[in-house]
Short mmCIF file of C-alpha atoms and ligand atoms in Angstrom, two decimals:
data_model
loop_
_atom_site.label_atom_id
_atom_site.label_comp_id
_atom_site.label_asym_id
_atom_site.label_seq_id
_atom_site.Cartn_x
_atom_site.Cartn_y
_atom_site.Cartn_z
CA MET L 1378 52.27 20.34 82.58
CA ASN L 1379 55.53 19.89 84.51
CA ARG L 1380 59.16 20.85 84.31
CA SER L 1381 60.08 17.65 82.50
CA GLY L 1382 58.62 19.31 79.45
CA GLU L 1383 55.13 17.83 79.17
CA LEU L 1384 53.10 19.42 76.42
CA ILE L 1385 49.90 21.06 77.41
CA TRP L 1386 46.73 19.23 77.32
CA THR L 1387 48.09 15.72 77.44
CA GLU L 1388 45.76 12.80 76.89
CA ASP L 1389 43.25 12.91 79.67
CA PRO L 1390 40.89 11.25 78.92
CA PRO L 1391 42.93 9.01 76.63
CA PHE L 1392 42.73 8.76 72.85
CA ALA L 1393 40.44 5.70 72.66
CA GLN L 1394 37.80 7.38 74.81
CA ASN L 1395 38.08 10.73 72.99
CA ALA L 1396 37.92 9.00 69.61
CA SER L 1397 34.81 7.04 70.48
CA HIS L 1398 33.01 10.31 71.38
CA ALA L 1399 34.30 11.99 68.22
CA VAL L 1400 33.10 9.30 65.82
CA ASP L 1401 29.60 9.70 67.24
CA ASN L 1402 29.57 13.33 66.07
CA ALA L 1403 28.36 13.17 62.44
CA GLN L 1404 28.69 16.93 61.92
CA LEU L 1405 32.31 16.91 63.06
CA ARG L 1406 33.13 13.95 60.79
CA ARG L 1407 31.46 15.69 57.82
CA ASN L 1408 33.37 18.97 58.45
CA VAL L 1409 36.72 17.19 58.78
CA ARG L 1410 36.10 14.93 55.77
CA ASN L 1411 35.13 17.82 53.48
CA ALA L 1412 38.02 20.05 54.52
CA THR L 1413 40.74 17.38 54.33
CA ALA L 1414 39.44 16.08 50.97
CA THR L 1415 39.68 19.57 49.44
CA ILE L 1416 43.26 20.19 50.61
CA ARG L 1417 44.27 16.63 49.66
CA GLN L 1418 43.04 17.10 46.13
CA ARG L 1419 44.75 20.46 45.70
CA ARG L 1420 48.04 19.11 47.02
CA ALA L 1421 47.92 16.06 44.73
CA GLY L 1422 47.40 18.29 41.67
CA LEU L 1423 50.39 20.50 42.53
CA VAL L 1424 52.67 17.58 43.35
CA ALA L 1425 51.78 15.98 40.01
CA GLU L 1426 52.90 19.11 38.16
CA THR L 1427 56.26 19.27 40.01
CA PRO L 1428 58.61 16.87 38.15
CA ASP L 1429 61.37 16.98 40.78
CA TRP L 1430 59.06 16.49 43.77
CA GLN L 1431 60.89 13.39 45.05
CA GLU L 1432 64.27 15.15 44.73
CA LEU L 1433 62.85 18.09 46.68
CA ARG L 1434 61.70 15.69 49.41
CA HIS L 1435 65.18 14.09 49.59
CA ALA L 1436 66.77 17.54 49.76
CA GLY L 1437 64.38 18.69 52.51
CA ALA L 1438 65.08 15.57 54.58
CA ALA L 1439 68.85 15.87 54.07
CA ILE L 1440 68.97 19.56 55.09
CA LYS L 1441 66.96 18.87 58.23
CA ASP L 1442 69.09 15.83 59.12
CA ASP L 1443 72.21 17.97 58.78
CA VAL L 1444 70.66 20.45 61.24
CA LEU L 1445 69.74 17.71 63.71
CA HIS L 1446 73.23 16.19 63.57
CA HIS L 1447 74.90 19.55 64.20
CA LEU L 1448 72.19 21.30 66.18
CA ASP L 1449 74.56 22.78 68.77
CA ARG L 1450 76.72 24.39 66.08
CA TYR L 1451 73.79 25.82 64.09
CA LEU L 1452 72.09 27.18 67.22
CA GLU L 1453 75.21 29.06 68.23
CA GLU L 1454 75.65 30.37 64.69
CA PHE L 1455 72.04 31.56 64.68
CA GLU L 1456 72.42 33.28 68.05
CA LYS L 1457 75.64 35.02 66.97
CA ASN L 1458 74.15 36.34 63.72
CA ALA L 1459 70.78 37.35 65.19
CA THR L 1460 72.51 39.19 68.04
CA ALA L 1461 74.85 40.95 65.62
CA ARG L 1462 71.78 42.26 63.77
CA GLY L 1463 70.25 43.70 66.94
CA ALA L 1464 67.96 40.88 68.17
CA HIS L 1465 68.05 39.57 71.75
CA VAL L 1466 68.21 35.76 71.98
CA HIS L 1467 66.87 33.92 75.04
CA TRP L 1468 67.04 30.19 75.81
CA ALA L 1469 64.11 28.27 77.36
CA THR L 1470 64.35 24.68 78.61
CA ASP L 1471 60.63 24.16 78.96
CA ALA L 1472 57.17 25.69 78.70
CA GLN L 1473 57.31 27.48 82.06
CA GLU L 1474 60.63 29.10 81.33
CA ALA L 1475 59.56 30.24 77.84
CA SER L 1476 56.30 31.69 79.19
CA ALA L 1477 58.09 33.43 82.07
CA ILE L 1478 60.68 35.00 79.73
CA THR L 1479 57.94 36.21 77.38
CA ALA L 1480 55.80 37.57 80.23
CA ASP L 1481 58.78 39.47 81.71
CA LEU L 1482 59.62 40.98 78.32
CA ILE L 1483 56.03 42.17 77.92
CA ASN L 1484 56.03 43.60 81.46
CA GLN L 1485 59.14 45.61 80.63
CA THR L 1486 57.24 47.34 77.81
CA GLY L 1487 54.53 48.46 80.24
CA HIS L 1488 51.74 47.11 78.00
CA THR L 1489 49.10 44.56 78.95
CA GLU L 1490 47.72 43.71 75.50
CA VAL L 1491 49.56 41.92 72.73
CA ILE L 1492 48.66 40.69 69.26
CA LYS L 1493 49.68 37.22 68.19
CA VAL L 1494 50.56 35.41 64.98
CA LYS L 1495 49.38 31.81 64.66
CA SER L 1496 52.11 29.60 66.10
CA MET L 1497 52.29 25.95 67.14
CA ALA L 1498 55.17 26.57 69.56
CA THR L 1499 53.17 29.13 71.57
CA GLN L 1500 50.20 26.77 71.63
CA GLU L 1501 52.46 23.97 72.78
CA ILE L 1502 53.60 25.97 75.82
CA GLY L 1503 50.13 27.34 76.59
CA LEU L 1504 51.41 30.89 76.25
CA VAL L 1505 48.05 32.67 75.95
CA GLU L 1506 46.84 31.08 79.19
CA ALA L 1507 50.15 31.72 80.95
CA LEU L 1508 50.06 35.41 79.96
CA ALA L 1509 46.43 35.72 81.01
CA ALA L 1510 47.40 34.42 84.46
CA ARG L 1511 49.89 37.33 84.66
CA GLY L 1512 47.38 39.95 83.55
CA THR L 1513 48.27 40.19 79.82
CA THR L 1514 45.65 39.67 77.12
CA ALA L 1515 46.93 38.06 73.94
CA HIS L 1516 44.68 38.58 70.90
CA GLU L 1517 44.88 35.90 68.21
CA THR L 1518 44.96 37.49 64.75
CA ASP L 1519 44.88 34.46 62.45
CA LEU L 1520 41.25 34.15 61.35
CA ALA L 1521 40.87 30.53 62.43
CA GLU L 1522 42.64 31.15 65.75
CA LEU L 1523 40.43 34.18 66.33
CA ILE L 1524 37.32 32.04 65.80
CA LEU L 1525 38.59 29.48 68.31
CA GLN L 1526 39.62 32.10 70.85
CA LEU L 1527 36.17 33.72 70.69
CA ALA L 1528 34.49 30.31 71.07
CA HIS L 1529 36.85 29.18 73.87
CA ASP L 1530 37.60 26.22 71.64
CA LYS L 1531 40.87 24.43 70.81
CA PRO L 1532 42.59 23.96 67.45
CA SER L 1533 41.99 20.61 65.77
CA HIS L 1534 44.40 20.88 62.82
CA ILE L 1535 47.93 22.23 62.46
CA VAL L 1536 47.32 24.43 59.40
CA VAL L 1537 43.53 24.89 59.49
CA PRO L 1538 42.89 25.05 63.25
CA ALA L 1539 39.11 25.62 62.98
CA LEU L 1540 38.48 23.01 60.31
CA HIS L 1541 35.99 21.27 62.58
CA ARG L 1542 33.75 24.36 62.41
CA ASN L 1543 31.55 25.20 59.43
CA ARG L 1544 30.58 28.72 58.41
CA ALA L 1545 27.14 28.64 60.04
CA GLU L 1546 28.84 27.86 63.34
CA ILE L 1547 31.41 30.64 62.73
CA ARG L 1548 28.67 33.20 62.11
CA ARG L 1549 27.06 32.21 65.41
CA ILE L 1550 30.40 32.52 67.23
CA PHE L 1551 30.98 36.02 65.82
CA LEU L 1552 27.50 37.17 66.76
CA ASP L 1553 27.72 35.75 70.27
CA HIS L 1554 31.32 36.59 71.18
CA MET L 1555 32.77 39.33 68.98
CA PRO L 1556 32.63 42.68 70.83
CA ASP L 1557 31.48 44.57 67.72
CA PRO L 1558 29.88 42.20 65.16
CA PRO L 1559 28.38 43.84 62.04
CA GLU L 1560 24.62 44.04 61.91
CA ASN L 1561 22.92 41.51 59.59
CA LEU L 1562 26.02 39.29 59.46
CA THR L 1563 25.49 36.36 57.09
CA ASP L 1564 27.47 33.13 56.77
CA ASP L 1565 28.88 34.21 53.42
CA PRO L 1566 32.70 33.68 53.64
CA HIS L 1567 33.36 37.25 52.41
CA ALA L 1568 31.06 38.71 55.06
CA LEU L 1569 32.71 36.64 57.79
CA ALA L 1570 36.21 37.62 56.60
CA GLU L 1571 35.20 41.30 56.50
CA ALA L 1572 33.82 41.14 60.06
CA ALA L 1573 37.12 39.65 61.26
CA ARG L 1574 39.11 42.20 59.23
CA LEU L 1575 37.33 45.17 60.83
CA HIS L 1576 37.75 43.72 64.30
CA LEU L 1577 41.45 42.95 63.79
CA ARG L 1578 42.38 46.19 62.02
CA ARG L 1579 41.64 48.14 65.18
CA LEU L 1580 43.98 45.87 67.15
CA PHE L 1581 46.79 46.09 64.57
CA LEU L 1582 46.73 49.87 64.66
CA THR L 1583 46.74 50.26 68.43
CA THR L 1584 48.76 47.37 69.92
CA LYS L 1585 52.48 47.92 70.53
CA VAL L 1586 53.67 44.38 71.28
CA ALA L 1587 53.39 41.25 69.12
CA ILE L 1588 54.16 37.57 69.62
CA SER L 1589 54.99 35.12 66.86
CA GLY L 1590 56.58 31.78 66.16
CA ALA L 1591 58.57 31.06 63.01
CA ASN L 1592 58.50 28.49 60.23
CA PHE L 1593 62.25 28.69 59.71
CA ALA L 1594 65.23 30.17 61.57
CA ILE L 1595 68.21 30.80 59.28
CA ALA L 1596 71.54 30.12 61.01
CA GLU L 1597 73.61 31.87 58.34
CA THR L 1598 71.84 35.24 58.75
CA GLY L 1599 70.06 35.09 62.13
CA GLY L 1600 66.76 35.76 60.31
CA LEU L 1601 63.31 34.27 60.92
CA LEU L 1602 60.58 33.49 58.40
CA VAL L 1603 56.82 33.26 58.84
CA ALA L 1604 54.77 31.87 55.94
CA GLU L 1605 51.03 32.61 55.96
CA SER L 1606 48.01 33.19 53.75
CA GLU L 1607 46.11 36.10 55.26
CA GLY L 1608 48.59 38.93 55.75
CA ASN L 1609 47.48 39.28 59.38
CA GLY L 1610 50.80 37.76 60.39
CA ARG L 1611 52.69 40.43 58.45
CA MET L 1612 50.68 43.16 60.25
CA CYS L 1613 51.83 41.71 63.58
CA LEU L 1614 55.41 41.33 62.40
CA THR L 1615 55.79 44.86 61.07
CA LEU L 1616 53.47 47.31 62.91
CA PRO L 1617 54.26 46.91 66.66
CA GLU L 1618 57.26 48.38 68.46
CA THR L 1619 58.26 45.12 70.16
CA LEU L 1620 58.27 41.64 68.62
CA ILE L 1621 58.82 38.46 70.65
CA SER L 1622 59.20 35.20 68.69
CA VAL L 1623 59.06 31.80 70.38
CA VAL L 1624 60.89 29.34 68.14
CA GLY L 1625 61.47 25.60 68.57
CA ILE L 1626 65.16 24.75 68.27
CA GLU L 1627 64.44 22.30 65.42
CA LYS L 1628 63.22 25.15 63.18
CA LEU L 1629 66.75 25.93 62.08
CA ILE L 1630 67.98 25.68 58.53
CA PRO L 1631 71.65 26.25 57.78
CA ARG L 1632 71.59 28.70 54.86
CA PHE L 1633 69.32 31.30 53.30
CA ARG L 1634 69.39 29.40 50.00
CA ASP L 1635 67.86 26.33 51.71
CA LEU L 1636 64.58 28.25 51.62
CA GLU L 1637 64.46 27.44 47.92
CA VAL L 1638 63.67 23.84 48.89
CA PHE L 1639 61.33 24.49 51.78
CA LEU L 1640 59.33 27.27 50.14
CA GLN L 1641 58.42 24.78 47.42
CA LEU L 1642 57.67 21.89 49.79
CA LEU L 1643 55.70 23.76 52.46
CA PRO L 1644 52.90 25.58 50.58
CA ARG L 1645 52.21 22.66 48.22
CA SER L 1646 51.95 20.26 51.16
CA ALA L 1647 50.16 22.55 53.60
CA THR L 1648 47.47 24.45 51.73
CA GLY L 1649 47.80 23.17 48.16
CA GLU L 1650 49.32 26.43 46.88
CA ARG L 1651 52.40 26.97 44.74
CA MET L 1652 53.50 29.72 47.08
CA ASN L 1653 52.35 31.19 50.36
CA PRO L 1654 50.78 34.60 49.68
CA TYR L 1655 52.89 36.13 52.49
CA ASN L 1656 56.46 35.10 53.33
CA THR L 1657 57.82 37.57 55.88
CA ILE L 1658 61.52 37.42 56.75
CA TRP L 1659 63.06 39.68 59.39
CA THR L 1660 66.64 39.74 60.56
CA GLY L 1661 67.23 41.54 63.83
CA VAL L 1662 66.33 45.23 63.88
CA THR L 1663 66.28 47.65 60.94
CA GLU L 1664 66.33 51.31 61.95
CA ASN L 1665 62.96 53.06 61.44
CA ASP L 1666 61.51 49.96 59.76
CA GLY L 1667 59.41 47.47 61.72
CA PRO L 1668 59.77 46.58 65.41
CA GLN L 1669 62.73 48.27 67.06
CA GLU L 1670 62.90 45.74 69.90
CA VAL L 1671 63.21 42.13 68.67
CA HIS L 1672 63.43 39.13 71.01
CA ILE L 1673 63.79 35.46 70.06
CA VAL L 1674 63.05 32.75 72.64
CA LEU L 1675 64.66 29.47 71.56
CA LEU L 1676 62.56 26.65 72.96
CA ASP L 1677 63.57 23.08 73.86
CA ASN L 1678 60.55 21.68 75.78
CA GLY L 1679 61.26 18.02 75.00
CA ARG L 1680 63.02 18.43 71.66
CA THR L 1681 66.41 17.29 72.96
CA ARG L 1682 64.65 14.30 74.49
CA ALA L 1683 63.27 13.42 71.03
CA LEU L 1684 66.71 14.03 69.53
CA LYS L 1685 68.15 11.25 71.69
CA ASP L 1686 65.83 8.65 70.12
CA ASP L 1687 67.69 7.15 67.13
CA THR L 1688 64.49 6.09 65.33
CA GLY L 1689 62.27 8.94 66.48
CA ARG L 1690 64.75 11.78 65.85
CA GLN L 1691 63.48 12.16 62.28
CA ALA L 1692 60.19 13.56 63.68
CA LEU L 1693 62.13 16.78 64.35
CA ARG L 1694 62.44 17.30 60.59
CA CYS L 1695 58.71 18.17 60.60
CA ILE L 1696 57.83 21.48 58.94
CA ARG L 1697 54.22 21.37 60.28
CA CYS L 1698 52.55 21.18 56.87
CA ALA L 1699 49.78 18.81 58.10
CA ALA L 1700 49.80 16.78 54.87
CA CYS L 1701 49.95 13.64 57.02
CA LEU L 1702 46.76 14.69 58.84
CA ASN L 1703 44.90 15.25 55.59
CA VAL L 1704 45.50 11.68 54.37
CA CYS L 1705 45.12 9.86 57.68
CA PRO L 1706 42.01 7.62 57.90
CA VAL L 1707 42.10 7.82 61.71
CA TYR L 1708 42.33 11.63 61.82
CA GLU L 1709 39.55 11.91 59.23
CA ARG L 1710 37.17 10.08 61.54
CA THR L 1711 38.21 11.45 64.93
CA GLY L 1712 39.34 15.02 64.18
CA GLY L 1713 42.20 16.58 66.10
CA HIS L 1714 40.82 16.99 69.63
CA ALA L 1715 40.81 13.23 70.22
CA TYR L 1716 44.62 13.23 70.33
CA GLY L 1717 44.48 15.36 73.48
CA ALA L 1718 47.70 17.23 72.63
CA THR L 1719 48.87 20.24 70.67
CA TYR L 1720 50.00 18.16 67.70
CA PRO L 1721 47.22 15.95 66.30
CA GLY L 1722 47.23 13.30 63.56
CA PRO L 1723 50.11 11.04 62.57
CA ILE L 1724 52.85 13.54 63.43
CA GLY L 1725 51.24 14.12 66.84
CA ALA L 1726 51.05 10.37 67.43
CA ILE L 1727 54.86 10.25 67.32
CA LEU L 1728 55.97 13.77 68.27
CA THR L 1729 54.02 13.99 71.53
CA PRO L 1730 55.32 10.70 72.99
CA LEU L 1731 58.83 11.51 71.81
CA MET L 1732 58.76 14.91 73.50
CA VAL L 1733 56.95 14.06 76.74
CA GLY L 1734 58.01 10.41 77.07
CA VAL L 1735 55.89 7.52 75.84
CA GLU L 1736 54.82 6.71 79.42
CA HIS L 1737 52.86 10.02 79.46
CA ALA L 1738 51.12 9.37 76.10
CA PRO L 1739 51.02 5.57 75.80
CA GLN L 1740 47.91 5.38 73.57
CA LEU L 1741 49.02 7.79 70.87
CA PRO L 1742 51.38 5.43 68.97
CA PHE L 1743 48.38 3.08 68.62
CA ALA L 1744 46.18 5.78 67.04
CA SER L 1745 47.07 4.62 63.54
CA SER L 1746 46.14 1.95 61.02
CA LEU L 1747 49.80 1.84 59.87
CA CYS L 1748 48.58 2.25 56.29
CA GLY L 1749 51.67 4.33 55.43
CA ALA L 1750 49.81 7.16 53.65
CA CYS L 1751 51.45 9.70 56.00
CA TYR L 1752 54.95 8.62 54.94
CA GLU L 1753 54.08 8.86 51.25
CA VAL L 1754 52.96 12.49 51.49
CA CYS L 1755 55.47 13.79 54.04
CA PRO L 1756 57.58 16.45 52.30
CA VAL L 1757 60.60 15.69 54.51
CA GLU L 1758 60.25 11.89 54.32
CA ILE L 1759 59.50 11.19 57.96
CA ASP L 1760 58.90 7.45 58.17
CA ILE L 1761 56.00 7.80 60.61
CA PRO L 1762 54.89 4.13 60.48
CA THR L 1763 58.36 2.90 61.51
CA VAL L 1764 58.49 5.38 64.39
CA LEU L 1765 54.96 4.36 65.45
CA VAL L 1766 55.96 0.69 65.63
CA LYS L 1767 59.07 1.55 67.63
CA LEU L 1768 57.04 3.68 70.05
CA ARG L 1769 54.47 0.90 70.43
CA HIS L 1770 57.32 -1.36 71.47
CA ASP L 1771 58.50 1.26 73.98
CA ALA L 1772 54.94 1.72 75.31
CA VAL L 1773 54.51 -2.03 75.87
CA LYS L 1774 57.90 -2.24 77.55
CA ALA L 1775 57.04 0.73 79.79
CA LYS L 1776 53.73 -0.85 80.84
CA PRO L 1777 53.49 -4.60 80.15
CA HIS L 1778 49.97 -5.85 79.42
CA LYS L 1779 49.36 -9.11 81.29
CA THR L 1780 46.46 -10.44 79.16
CA GLU L 1781 48.22 -9.69 75.90
CA ASP L 1782 51.45 -11.24 77.18
CA ALA L 1783 49.54 -14.40 78.17
CA ILE L 1784 47.92 -14.65 74.70
CA PHE L 1785 51.27 -14.30 72.93
CA GLU L 1786 52.90 -16.79 75.29
CA ALA L 1787 50.10 -19.29 74.50
CA ALA L 1788 50.57 -18.68 70.76
CA ARG L 1789 54.33 -19.18 71.11
CA THR L 1790 53.82 -22.48 72.93
CA ALA L 1791 51.26 -23.72 70.37
CA MET L 1792 53.41 -22.81 67.39
CA SER L 1793 56.64 -24.30 68.74
CA GLY L 1794 55.59 -28.00 68.37
CA ARG L 1795 53.88 -29.81 65.46
CA ARG L 1796 51.48 -31.75 67.66
CA ARG L 1797 50.58 -28.77 69.74
CA TRP L 1798 49.95 -26.73 66.59
CA THR L 1799 47.68 -29.43 65.08
CA ALA L 1800 45.71 -29.62 68.32
CA ALA L 1801 45.40 -25.85 68.41
CA LEU L 1802 44.07 -25.81 64.86
CA LYS L 1803 41.49 -28.44 65.74
CA SER L 1804 40.28 -26.49 68.73
CA ALA L 1805 40.21 -23.33 66.62
CA ARG L 1806 37.53 -25.03 64.54
CA LEU L 1807 35.26 -24.72 67.57
CA MET L 1808 35.44 -20.99 66.93
CA ARG L 1809 33.20 -21.57 63.91
CA PHE L 1810 30.26 -21.68 66.31
CA ILE L 1811 31.20 -18.30 67.71
CA ARG L 1812 30.84 -16.90 64.19
CA HIS L 1813 31.84 -13.25 64.04
CA ALA L 1814 31.97 -12.24 67.69
CA ALA L 1815 34.28 -13.48 70.44
CA PRO L 1816 33.33 -13.65 74.15
CA PRO L 1817 34.59 -10.97 76.61
CA PRO L 1818 37.25 -9.68 76.95
CA LEU L 1819 38.08 -10.52 73.31
CA SER L 1820 34.70 -9.07 72.30
CA ARG L 1821 36.30 -5.59 72.58
CA TRP L 1822 38.41 -6.57 69.57
CA THR L 1823 35.62 -8.20 67.54
CA ARG L 1824 33.12 -5.40 68.21
CA THR L 1825 34.51 -3.54 65.23
CA ARG L 1826 36.10 -6.45 63.32
CA ASP L 1827 34.92 -9.75 61.86
CA LEU L 1828 36.53 -12.81 63.36
CA PRO L 1829 37.97 -14.88 60.48
CA ASN L 1830 36.04 -18.14 60.23
CA PRO L 1831 38.41 -21.17 60.32
CA PRO L 1832 37.75 -23.65 57.47
CA ALA L 1833 35.63 -26.71 58.27
CA GLU L 1834 38.50 -28.94 57.15
CA PRO L 1835 42.10 -27.84 57.92
CA PHE L 1836 44.65 -28.12 55.11
CA ARG L 1837 46.59 -30.92 56.86
CA ASP L 1838 43.47 -33.17 57.07
CA TRP L 1839 42.64 -32.41 53.44
CA TRP L 1840 46.23 -33.28 52.40
CA ARG L 1841 46.30 -36.53 54.36
CA LYS L 1842 43.09 -37.73 52.70
CA ARG L 1843 44.64 -37.26 49.24
S1 LIG V 2408 55.19 14.83 59.57
FE1 LIG V 2408 55.59 15.43 57.47
S2 LIG V 2408 53.53 15.52 56.56
FE2 LIG V 2408 53.22 15.55 58.78
S3 LIG V 2408 53.15 17.70 59.37
FE3 LIG V 2408 55.29 17.07 59.57
S4 LIG V 2408 56.25 17.56 57.62
FE4 LIG V 2408 54.05 17.61 57.27
#
């Protein structure tokens, strides 16, 4: 990671190599397929029962576009209102700055242990690792994040981070890594949840500092909202004395009433629920109620770079629902780790290159079949396929590919003259003897595709005869 705002764990090794390992893992493919199919089905049922779904999508996209067009104004409005309600607002250009601010704030409290709400922004900046390097232990409290932290594993999905793990694996992780696992733990989901609950409850009741992200930041009031399913987030947001929230600058919405739109779009798209079980909103400090020291770190880390891209800017509308992951045929086969970045799936394939620069993630825009399923489900109408094509163009421009250029130049020459084209078609008939596989280096392409067999008699010859 560097000061130009690179996201942590960028593609090294690159996507193609990661993906080819992932597709060899039958267990991983089965876990991902089962989990995404379940959420997909639930979401489809709820969308079908919402008659104004398309209007909600238009409204969500329009509100977010308004924010992106007037980001400076809304950020200042948010800062003014949050400060007036007793919060402290900090500005971070990149991951290092955000981590340093957070670490200093924790140091000032005198504590070395913090509890943490699941948050993509803190993952993006590698906050847990950065705090560990400064002597602070951050305990994940979301069940899935806890599983991954215990297993020293990484999230593979935006909403269901441990979806690549099944319950037998989770039981093993608890037994091997939890400091106090219950005796006779089974892989029954209730037993696993109870084991996590007992472990976490002790942390909630003793830890004085919490870290969170936010799903939405409301400019009009200076409030933040976290939507979650377990209630563990609410424990972190209400019990400690100090709360530090790291929030991407694109999380803003102008007005409180805009939540009406997003609190319908988000749960239906993310977990296939009509409503998140827990929506916690806090606005600054309330005397004798919740944390008495509230800090908000507003994070750029490549977002203003993405904002400058006329086509790609729409990616900043993303509300991290992961619906695009759940319908993506590439994600379903590779899982999330193959993308090598914090944001996997179709949104990751555009957001990562937009934020770090396509030259640092040149393979990601190609990690798609361009089937368009991601666009159809996106609750804020991000046209991911169009952005992918644009980024592919940028990637090729950034690093021209000599062999590909030569092939396209040959095709251009052949197609720009009738005689040349007829001759090319005749020689293409020789390909019939190659059947379905081409010689190297083209064999890399035909290894997973059938080469179309040219007809024995081209149309022009057939036409001339008649
Ligand atoms: S791009 Fe759209 S579908 Fe994908 S995570 Fe973001 S909001 Fe959800």
